[in-house]
mmCIF file of C-alpha atoms in Angstrom:
data_model
loop_
_atom_site.group_PDB
_atom_site.id
_atom_site.type_symbol
_atom_site.label_atom_id
_atom_site.label_comp_id
_atom_site.label_asym_id
_atom_site.label_seq_id
_atom_site.Cartn_x
_atom_site.Cartn_y
_atom_site.Cartn_z
ATOM 1 C CA MET A 1 -56.929 19.421 45.579
ATOM 2 C CA PRO A 2 -60.249 20.817 47.026
ATOM 3 C CA VAL A 3 -61.663 24.041 46.093
ATOM 4 C CA GLU A 4 -60.701 26.640 48.361
ATOM 5 C CA SER A 5 -60.093 29.748 46.410
ATOM 6 C CA ASP A 6 -62.945 32.461 46.190
ATOM 7 C CA SER A 7 -62.988 32.140 42.474
ATOM 8 C CA GLY A 8 -63.270 28.377 42.593
ATOM 9 C CA LEU A 9 -66.266 28.624 45.091
ATOM 10 C CA ALA A 10 -67.828 31.342 42.851
ATOM 11 C CA ASP A 11 -67.706 28.956 39.736
ATOM 12 C CA VAL A 12 -69.855 26.465 41.956
ATOM 13 C CA PHE A 13 -72.532 29.112 42.578
ATOM 14 C CA ASP A 14 -72.866 29.542 38.750
ATOM 15 C CA LEU A 15 -74.408 25.844 38.612
ATOM 16 C CA ASP A 16 -78.117 25.523 39.028
ATOM 17 C CA SER A 17 -79.128 22.147 40.641
ATOM 18 C CA VAL A 18 -78.148 20.988 44.097
ATOM 19 C CA ALA A 19 -78.999 17.594 45.501
ATOM 20 C CA VAL A 20 -78.930 17.840 49.316
ATOM 21 C CA VAL A 21 -78.133 14.563 50.831
ATOM 22 C CA GLY A 22 -79.546 14.615 54.352
ATOM 23 C CA CYS A 23 -81.818 17.206 53.593
ATOM 24 C CA SER A 24 -84.184 17.715 56.658
ATOM 25 C CA SER A 25 -87.889 18.443 56.772
ATOM 26 C CA THR A 26 -87.448 20.295 60.330
ATOM 27 C CA PRO A 27 -87.103 23.930 60.136
ATOM 28 C CA GLY A 28 -84.426 25.360 62.510
ATOM 29 C CA LYS A 29 -81.958 22.433 61.547
ATOM 30 C CA ALA A 30 -79.051 23.469 59.234
ATOM 31 C CA ALA A 31 -79.969 20.696 56.847
ATOM 32 C CA HIS A 32 -83.269 22.487 56.491
ATOM 33 C CA ASP A 33 -82.429 25.986 56.617
ATOM 34 C CA ILE A 34 -79.512 25.997 54.306
ATOM 35 C CA PRO A 35 -81.225 24.389 51.408
ATOM 36 C CA ARG A 36 -84.254 26.711 52.095
ATOM 37 C CA TYR A 37 -81.959 29.674 51.524
ATOM 38 C CA LEU A 38 -80.379 28.056 48.417
ATOM 39 C CA ARG A 39 -83.882 27.762 46.999
ATOM 40 C CA GLU A 40 -84.660 31.365 47.843
ATOM 41 C CA HIS A 41 -81.538 32.371 45.857
ATOM 42 C CA GLY A 42 -82.633 30.692 42.803
ATOM 43 C CA TYR A 43 -81.239 27.077 43.046
ATOM 44 C CA ASP A 44 -83.024 24.041 42.220
ATOM 45 C CA VAL A 45 -82.895 22.126 45.396
ATOM 46 C CA ILE A 46 -83.590 18.429 45.292
ATOM 47 C CA PRO A 47 -84.153 16.780 48.737
ATOM 48 C CA VAL A 48 -82.491 13.534 49.475
ATOM 49 C CA ASN A 49 -83.641 11.861 52.606
ATOM 50 C CA PRO A 50 -85.013 8.222 52.945
ATOM 51 C CA PHE A 51 -87.256 9.082 56.034
ATOM 52 C CA ALA A 52 -89.158 11.975 54.292
ATOM 53 C CA ASP A 53 -91.845 11.745 51.298
ATOM 54 C CA GLU A 54 -91.495 15.455 50.457
ATOM 55 C CA ILE A 55 -89.560 18.504 51.558
ATOM 56 C CA PHE A 56 -90.060 21.959 50.248
ATOM 57 C CA GLY A 57 -93.060 20.563 48.297
ATOM 58 C CA ARG A 58 -90.833 18.342 46.248
ATOM 59 C CA THR A 59 -90.363 14.629 46.220
ATOM 60 C CA ALA A 60 -87.623 13.594 48.667
ATOM 61 C CA TYR A 61 -85.575 10.877 47.053
ATOM 62 C CA ASP A 62 -84.225 7.900 49.149
ATOM 63 C CA SER A 63 -80.753 8.194 47.736
ATOM 64 C CA LEU A 64 -78.752 10.242 45.455
ATOM 65 C CA SER A 65 -78.673 7.303 42.848
ATOM 66 C CA GLY A 66 -82.406 7.472 42.818
ATOM 67 C CA VAL A 67 -82.670 11.117 41.814
ATOM 68 C CA GLU A 68 -84.512 11.335 38.656
ATOM 69 C CA GLU A 69 -83.317 14.953 37.743
ATOM 70 C CA ASP A 70 -79.943 16.141 36.609
ATOM 71 C CA VAL A 71 -77.676 17.150 39.436
ATOM 72 C CA ASP A 72 -74.933 19.688 39.129
ATOM 73 C CA VAL A 73 -73.925 19.886 42.952
ATOM 74 C CA VAL A 74 -74.173 17.300 45.651
ATOM 75 C CA ASP A 75 -74.412 19.215 48.964
ATOM 76 C CA VAL A 76 -73.714 16.538 51.847
ATOM 77 C CA PHE A 77 -75.388 17.035 55.529
ATOM 78 C CA ARG A 78 -74.301 13.463 56.550
ATOM 79 C CA PRO A 79 -71.451 12.394 58.776
ATOM 80 C CA SER A 80 -68.097 12.112 57.371
ATOM 81 C CA GLU A 81 -68.091 8.248 57.652
ATOM 82 C CA GLU A 82 -70.984 8.039 55.109
ATOM 83 C CA VAL A 83 -69.079 10.424 52.396
ATOM 84 C CA ALA A 84 -67.276 7.537 50.727
ATOM 85 C CA GLY A 85 -70.736 6.083 49.679
ATOM 86 C CA ILE A 86 -72.105 9.222 48.701
ATOM 87 C CA VAL A 87 -69.144 10.153 46.441
ATOM 88 C CA ASP A 88 -69.337 6.815 44.863
ATOM 89 C CA GLU A 89 -73.115 7.489 43.981
ATOM 90 C CA ALA A 90 -72.036 10.845 42.748
ATOM 91 C CA ILE A 91 -69.238 9.481 40.467
ATOM 92 C CA ASP A 92 -71.440 6.854 39.067
ATOM 93 C CA ARG A 93 -74.342 9.353 38.186
ATOM 94 C CA GLY A 94 -72.057 10.991 35.621
ATOM 95 C CA ASP A 95 -73.831 14.462 35.913
ATOM 96 C CA VAL A 96 -72.611 15.577 39.084
ATOM 97 C CA GLN A 97 -69.830 18.341 38.768
ATOM 98 C CA VAL A 98 -69.064 19.145 42.519
ATOM 99 C CA VAL A 99 -69.342 17.504 45.763
ATOM 100 C CA TRP A 100 -69.607 19.982 48.670
ATOM 101 C CA LEU A 101 -69.179 18.673 52.230
ATOM 102 C CA GLN A 102 -70.933 20.963 54.827
ATOM 103 C CA LEU A 103 -69.086 22.366 57.994
ATOM 104 C CA ASP A 104 -67.172 19.699 59.850
ATOM 105 C CA ILE A 105 -67.572 16.984 57.125
ATOM 106 C CA THR A 106 -64.393 15.744 55.502
ATOM 107 C CA ASP A 107 -63.053 12.491 53.816
ATOM 108 C CA ASP A 108 -59.622 13.092 52.065
ATOM 109 C CA LYS A 109 -59.724 9.737 50.438
ATOM 110 C CA ALA A 110 -63.305 10.116 49.087
ATOM 111 C CA ALA A 111 -62.462 13.646 48.027
ATOM 112 C CA ALA A 112 -59.375 12.263 46.011
ATOM 113 C CA ARG A 113 -61.366 9.763 44.401
ATOM 114 C CA ALA A 114 -64.166 12.155 43.361
ATOM 115 C CA GLU A 115 -61.415 14.636 41.947
ATOM 116 C CA ASP A 116 -59.722 11.510 39.985
ATOM 117 C CA ALA A 117 -63.132 11.069 38.484
ATOM 118 C CA GLY A 118 -63.266 14.642 37.487
ATOM 119 C CA LEU A 119 -65.324 16.284 40.147
ATOM 120 C CA ARG A 120 -64.621 19.586 42.079
ATOM 121 C CA VAL A 121 -64.706 18.996 45.835
ATOM 122 C CA VAL A 122 -65.427 21.544 48.618
ATOM 123 C CA GLN A 123 -64.830 20.151 52.313
ATOM 124 C CA ASP A 124 -65.766 21.719 55.646
ATOM 125 C CA LYS A 125 -67.516 24.747 54.259
ATOM 126 C CA CYS A 126 -71.173 26.068 54.655
ATOM 127 C CA MET A 127 -72.812 26.771 51.178
ATOM 128 C CA LYS A 128 -74.902 29.395 52.872
ATOM 129 C CA VAL A 129 -72.021 31.263 54.513
ATOM 130 C CA GLU A 130 -69.905 31.172 51.335
ATOM 131 C CA HIS A 131 -72.778 32.151 49.104
ATOM 132 C CA ARG A 132 -73.568 35.205 51.273
ATOM 133 C CA ARG A 133 -69.873 36.047 51.603
ATOM 134 C CA LEU A 134 -69.200 35.916 47.662
ATOM 135 C CA THR A 135 -72.527 37.486 46.452
ATOM 136 C CA ALA A 136 -72.952 40.373 49.067
#
């Protein structure tokens, strides 16, 4: 069952590293501004974007499986159709604790698979909105 309670969401914000799949290098896009907000609030944001070499002064990885650092949370800014593959990569890594699907992104089957593998899942919620709401 996806994380929906305030206490469950707050637990996610106690984690440190966030790999942002679909992170954008373009200011003004949600996939850039939300990760920037997370960085400004102390999170270790790891950009994943095969079309960028660097975002926020950090190496941008081509895929989640290529990320060399430990990852606590995978924040997804990709279409719902791509979630299944991202979840597979998250499960295979072995270090991911949470898969967070941004607004309007859902995949119930992939979410169930992630949960069966012991990961927590948040669907169709914005990390920035929820962080602001719970930490204000």
